[in-house]
Amino acid sequence: MIKAALFDMDGVLYNSMPFHVRAWSEASDKYNLRYEPEDFYMYEGRTGDSTLDLLFNHTLGRDATEDEKRNIYREKVAIFDEINNGEVMPGATEVLQRAKACGLDTLVVTGSGQHTLIDKLNKDFPGCFLREKIVTAFDVQYGKPHPEPYLMGLEKAGVQAHEAVVIENAPLGVRSAVAAGIFTIAVNTGPLPDKVLLDEGAGLLFHDMHALAQGFASSIRKAAGGYSKLF
Ligand code: CA
């Protein structure tokens, strides 16, 4: 029986990925770091340090120094804060209502480390996410794609892996959740091909949160039945 739904945040609850991508692109341009347009969707979920190591290796064949990481990441965050409009993902509220109607506990598992995040979640999704049921960058040692954030989500929910589902939009987020042994529903809200998410082990895939809301109850039944090639 499924008892909890663990929600990723950026690209699932908030329509924030286009702003993250623009912020990363502008910060990278300033430092002449090379990237492909879809790189930042492929890197989504990684820590800032890890993303910068990839960009530096791609451009200069070496990791970024600690100073470079601190300075460039600070700029990326400043750009993001300036342009982000905070839009809730269309359909997200509907999905949360369905989850509650199915009797599920709802949690957030994000790699984000904004200090205002908990207040913002409470304002935008009132009554959905208790403070002690939010996993952020401050709670974990390893970010996604390591399973740690989702394992901590299970612990905070007080459930086993087979009693939970994860809702994720990013390839590395799916990898993290699947590595934690949790049935993962991909919502492909970005530009990557579906195959990238399915290849990471997503058990089901929807193209937006409205579609997931429509298919939510049947998805939970499939998850409970172990509907996946992996388990
Ligand atoms: Ca995400």
Tab-separated table of C-alpha atoms and ligand atoms in Angstrom:
chain	number	residue	atom	x	y	z
A	1	MET	CA	0.000	0.000	0.000
A	2	ILE	CA	1.305	3.452	-0.929
A	3	LYS	CA	1.324	5.860	2.035
A	4	ALA	CA	3.450	8.830	0.931
A	5	ALA	CA	4.195	10.904	-2.146
A	6	LEU	CA	7.608	12.591	-2.282
A	7	PHE	CA	7.647	15.621	-4.574
A	8	ASP	CA	10.683	17.149	-6.206
A	9	MET	CA	10.350	20.951	-6.299
A	10	ASP	CA	11.884	22.781	-9.312
A	11	GLY	CA	10.161	21.663	-12.511
A	12	VAL	CA	7.457	19.794	-10.530
A	13	LEU	CA	5.874	22.173	-7.986
A	14	TYR	CA	7.304	25.364	-9.498
A	15	ASN	CA	7.786	26.346	-13.135
A	16	SER	CA	11.276	27.542	-12.287
A	17	MET	CA	13.554	25.554	-14.606
A	18	PRO	CA	13.539	28.093	-17.470
A	19	PHE	CA	14.855	30.690	-14.982
A	20	HIS	CA	17.522	28.333	-13.600
A	21	VAL	CA	18.651	27.574	-17.152
A	22	ARG	CA	18.793	31.260	-18.080
A	23	ALA	CA	20.722	32.083	-14.899
A	24	TRP	CA	23.240	29.268	-15.514
A	25	SER	CA	23.635	30.312	-19.164
A	26	GLU	CA	24.253	33.973	-18.338
A	27	ALA	CA	26.724	33.147	-15.540
A	28	SER	CA	28.535	30.684	-17.846
A	29	ASP	CA	28.713	33.219	-20.684
A	30	LYS	CA	30.298	35.750	-18.388
A	31	TYR	CA	33.133	33.313	-17.588
A	32	ASN	CA	33.375	31.935	-21.136
A	33	LEU	CA	32.289	28.467	-20.026
A	34	ARG	CA	31.032	26.258	-22.848
A	35	TYR	CA	27.686	24.462	-22.682
A	36	GLU	CA	25.001	23.043	-24.940
A	37	PRO	CA	21.455	24.414	-24.611
A	38	GLU	CA	20.131	21.246	-22.965
A	39	ASP	CA	23.087	20.681	-20.615
A	40	PHE	CA	21.422	22.446	-17.698
A	41	TYR	CA	18.361	20.220	-17.970
A	42	MET	CA	20.650	17.174	-17.995
A	43	TYR	CA	22.559	18.510	-14.935
A	44	GLU	CA	19.352	19.443	-13.059
A	45	GLY	CA	19.455	18.205	-9.474
A	46	ARG	CA	23.234	18.395	-9.148
A	47	THR	CA	24.768	20.743	-6.604
A	48	GLY	CA	26.187	24.041	-7.867
A	49	ASP	CA	29.747	22.800	-7.193
A	50	SER	CA	29.225	19.661	-9.212
A	51	THR	CA	27.666	21.570	-12.121
A	52	LEU	CA	30.616	23.969	-12.169
A	53	ASP	CA	33.130	21.099	-12.183
A	54	LEU	CA	31.364	19.696	-15.250
A	55	LEU	CA	31.374	23.080	-17.017
A	56	PHE	CA	35.055	23.652	-16.231
A	57	ASN	CA	36.040	20.177	-17.348
A	58	HIS	CA	34.076	20.620	-20.555
A	59	THR	CA	35.719	23.988	-21.270
A	60	LEU	CA	39.170	23.854	-19.673
A	61	GLY	CA	39.775	20.189	-18.871
A	62	ARG	CA	39.962	20.775	-15.109
A	63	ASP	CA	37.741	21.153	-12.031
A	64	ALA	CA	36.721	24.622	-10.855
A	65	THR	CA	38.683	26.013	-7.910
A	66	GLU	CA	36.897	26.764	-4.624
A	67	ASP	CA	37.033	30.503	-5.394
A	68	GLU	CA	35.593	29.999	-8.875
A	69	LYS	CA	32.804	27.850	-7.449
A	70	ARG	CA	31.902	30.388	-4.798
A	71	ASN	CA	31.977	33.410	-7.116
A	72	ILE	CA	30.235	31.947	-10.154
A	73	TYR	CA	27.557	30.185	-8.115
A	74	ARG	CA	26.872	33.396	-6.208
A	75	GLU	CA	26.339	35.166	-9.540
A	76	LYS	CA	24.071	32.411	-10.827
A	77	VAL	CA	21.903	32.665	-7.695
A	78	ALA	CA	21.761	36.474	-7.953
A	79	ILE	CA	20.600	36.277	-11.581
A	80	PHE	CA	18.030	33.603	-10.718
A	81	ASP	CA	16.639	35.601	-7.790
A	82	GLU	CA	16.264	38.630	-10.039
A	83	ILE	CA	14.417	36.905	-12.902
A	84	ASN	CA	12.453	34.105	-11.161
A	85	ASN	CA	8.735	34.923	-11.039
A	86	GLY	CA	7.887	32.160	-8.541
A	87	GLU	CA	5.156	30.664	-10.734
A	88	VAL	CA	3.532	27.533	-9.348
A	89	MET	CA	3.607	24.715	-11.921
A	90	PRO	CA	0.201	24.524	-13.632
A	91	GLY	CA	-1.606	21.448	-12.306
A	92	ALA	CA	0.591	21.068	-9.198
A	93	THR	CA	-2.161	22.075	-6.769
A	94	GLU	CA	-4.494	19.626	-8.487
A	95	VAL	CA	-1.975	16.779	-8.086
A	96	LEU	CA	-1.589	17.572	-4.375
A	97	GLN	CA	-5.364	17.515	-3.935
A	98	ARG	CA	-5.491	14.084	-5.584
A	99	ALA	CA	-2.672	12.848	-3.365
A	100	LYS	CA	-4.555	13.984	-0.257
A	101	ALA	CA	-7.749	12.406	-1.610
A	102	CYS	CA	-5.824	9.126	-1.947
A	103	GLY	CA	-4.874	9.464	1.745
A	104	LEU	CA	-1.197	10.039	1.064
A	105	ASP	CA	1.228	11.964	3.223
A	106	THR	CA	2.961	14.610	1.049
A	107	LEU	CA	6.615	15.659	1.322
A	108	VAL	CA	9.128	17.756	-0.617
A	109	VAL	CA	12.620	16.483	-1.453
A	110	THR	CA	14.706	19.212	-3.100
A	111	GLY	CA	18.362	19.987	-3.650
A	112	SER	CA	17.517	23.652	-3.317
A	113	GLY	CA	18.963	25.617	-0.420
A	114	GLN	CA	16.938	28.837	-0.401
A	115	HIS	CA	16.382	29.976	3.175
A	116	THR	CA	12.874	31.257	2.402
A	117	LEU	CA	11.796	27.979	0.841
A	118	ILE	CA	9.700	26.599	3.679
A	119	ASP	CA	7.696	29.820	4.019
A	120	LYS	CA	7.179	29.928	0.278
A	121	LEU	CA	5.943	26.316	0.130
A	122	ASN	CA	3.497	27.007	2.960
A	123	LYS	CA	2.193	30.114	1.235
A	124	ASP	CA	1.783	28.521	-2.209
A	125	PHE	CA	0.575	25.085	-1.039
A	126	PRO	CA	-1.152	25.725	2.294
A	127	GLY	CA	-1.399	22.725	4.569
A	128	CYS	CA	0.437	20.397	2.167
A	129	PHE	CA	3.989	20.281	3.506
A	130	LEU	CA	4.773	20.213	7.205
A	131	ARG	CA	8.074	21.829	8.111
A	132	GLU	CA	9.508	18.531	9.356
A	133	LYS	CA	8.559	16.844	6.086
A	134	ILE	CA	10.723	18.920	3.775
A	135	VAL	CA	14.203	17.706	2.757
A	136	THR	CA	16.437	20.524	1.476
A	137	ALA	CA	20.102	21.022	0.587
A	138	PHE	CA	20.741	21.735	4.279
A	139	ASP	CA	19.679	18.221	5.335
A	140	VAL	CA	21.932	16.114	3.146
A	141	GLN	CA	25.595	15.499	2.556
A	142	TYR	CA	25.252	14.225	-1.007
A	143	GLY	CA	22.885	15.697	-3.558
A	144	LYS	CA	20.972	13.879	-6.257
A	145	PRO	CA	21.753	11.627	-8.151
A	146	HIS	CA	22.883	9.994	-4.869
A	147	PRO	CA	19.909	8.215	-3.210
A	148	GLU	CA	20.483	10.034	0.109
A	149	PRO	CA	17.876	12.836	-0.329
A	150	TYR	CA	15.083	10.356	-1.094
A	151	LEU	CA	16.220	7.949	1.633
A	152	MET	CA	15.923	10.877	4.043
A	153	GLY	CA	12.477	11.632	2.612
A	154	LEU	CA	11.399	8.064	3.434
A	155	GLU	CA	12.759	8.466	6.944
A	156	LYS	CA	10.880	11.752	7.449
A	157	ALA	CA	7.702	10.136	6.108
A	158	GLY	CA	8.229	7.095	8.351
A	159	VAL	CA	7.606	4.692	5.465
A	160	GLN	CA	9.472	1.999	3.534
A	161	ALA	CA	10.541	2.453	-0.094
A	162	HIS	CA	7.699	0.211	-1.369
A	163	GLU	CA	5.157	2.402	0.482
A	164	ALA	CA	6.100	5.597	-1.373
A	165	VAL	CA	6.082	7.174	-4.816
A	166	VAL	CA	8.312	9.947	-6.118
A	167	ILE	CA	7.289	12.647	-8.596
A	168	GLU	CA	10.334	13.915	-10.533
A	169	ASN	CA	11.075	15.859	-13.714
A	170	ALA	CA	14.848	15.456	-14.042
A	171	PRO	CA	16.935	12.495	-15.211
A	172	LEU	CA	19.271	12.685	-12.205
A	173	GLY	CA	16.313	13.071	-9.848
A	174	VAL	CA	14.759	9.902	-11.266
A	175	ARG	CA	18.119	8.151	-10.854
A	176	SER	CA	18.295	9.237	-7.200
A	177	ALA	CA	14.744	8.060	-6.418
A	178	VAL	CA	15.139	4.745	-8.249
A	179	ALA	CA	18.451	4.150	-6.428
A	180	ALA	CA	16.505	4.650	-3.173
A	181	GLY	CA	14.203	1.829	-4.350
A	182	ILE	CA	11.103	4.012	-4.808
A	183	PHE	CA	8.562	3.762	-7.649
A	184	THR	CA	9.113	6.955	-9.631
A	185	ILE	CA	6.614	8.879	-11.728
A	186	ALA	CA	8.313	11.166	-14.241
A	187	VAL	CA	6.628	14.401	-15.304
A	188	ASN	CA	8.465	15.632	-18.374
A	189	THR	CA	7.974	19.393	-18.035
A	190	GLY	CA	11.200	20.282	-19.912
A	191	PRO	CA	12.696	19.880	-23.396
A	192	LEU	CA	14.460	16.498	-22.996
A	193	PRO	CA	13.147	13.411	-24.809
A	194	ASP	CA	10.939	11.082	-22.700
A	195	LYS	CA	13.477	8.312	-23.272
A	196	VAL	CA	16.050	10.042	-21.057
A	197	LEU	CA	13.669	9.802	-18.065
A	198	LEU	CA	12.465	6.292	-18.867
A	199	ASP	CA	16.055	5.066	-19.283
A	200	GLU	CA	16.793	6.246	-15.727
A	201	GLY	CA	14.056	3.906	-14.498
A	202	ALA	CA	10.867	5.965	-14.287
A	203	GLY	CA	7.937	3.561	-13.914
A	204	LEU	CA	5.409	5.926	-15.489
A	205	LEU	CA	5.673	9.168	-17.431
A	206	PHE	CA	3.287	12.103	-17.906
A	207	HIS	CA	3.865	15.253	-19.951
A	208	ASP	CA	2.503	17.735	-17.432
A	209	MET	CA	1.020	17.954	-13.953
A	210	HIS	CA	-2.572	18.197	-15.270
A	211	ALA	CA	-2.128	14.810	-16.955
A	212	LEU	CA	-0.651	13.363	-13.752
A	213	ALA	CA	-3.626	14.697	-11.771
A	214	GLN	CA	-5.989	12.920	-14.162
A	215	GLY	CA	-4.017	9.680	-13.913
A	216	PHE	CA	-3.043	9.987	-10.266
A	217	ALA	CA	-5.266	7.357	-8.637
A	218	SER	CA	-4.486	4.731	-11.274
A	219	SER	CA	-0.772	5.552	-11.053
A	220	ILE	CA	-0.865	4.891	-7.319
A	221	ARG	CA	-2.557	1.544	-7.930
A	222	LYS	CA	0.137	0.638	-10.461
A	223	ALA	CA	2.861	1.720	-8.039
A	224	ALA	CA	1.326	-0.437	-5.296
A	225	GLY	CA	1.265	-3.364	-7.690
A	226	GLY	CA	4.970	-2.899	-8.396
A	227	TYR	CA	4.261	-1.841	-11.963
A	228	SER	CA	7.840	-1.393	-13.078
A	229	LYS	CA	10.457	-3.203	-15.029
A	230	LEU	CA	12.831	-2.620	-12.157
A	231	PHE	CA	11.121	-4.179	-9.150
B	1	CA	CA	13.470	19.065	-10.564
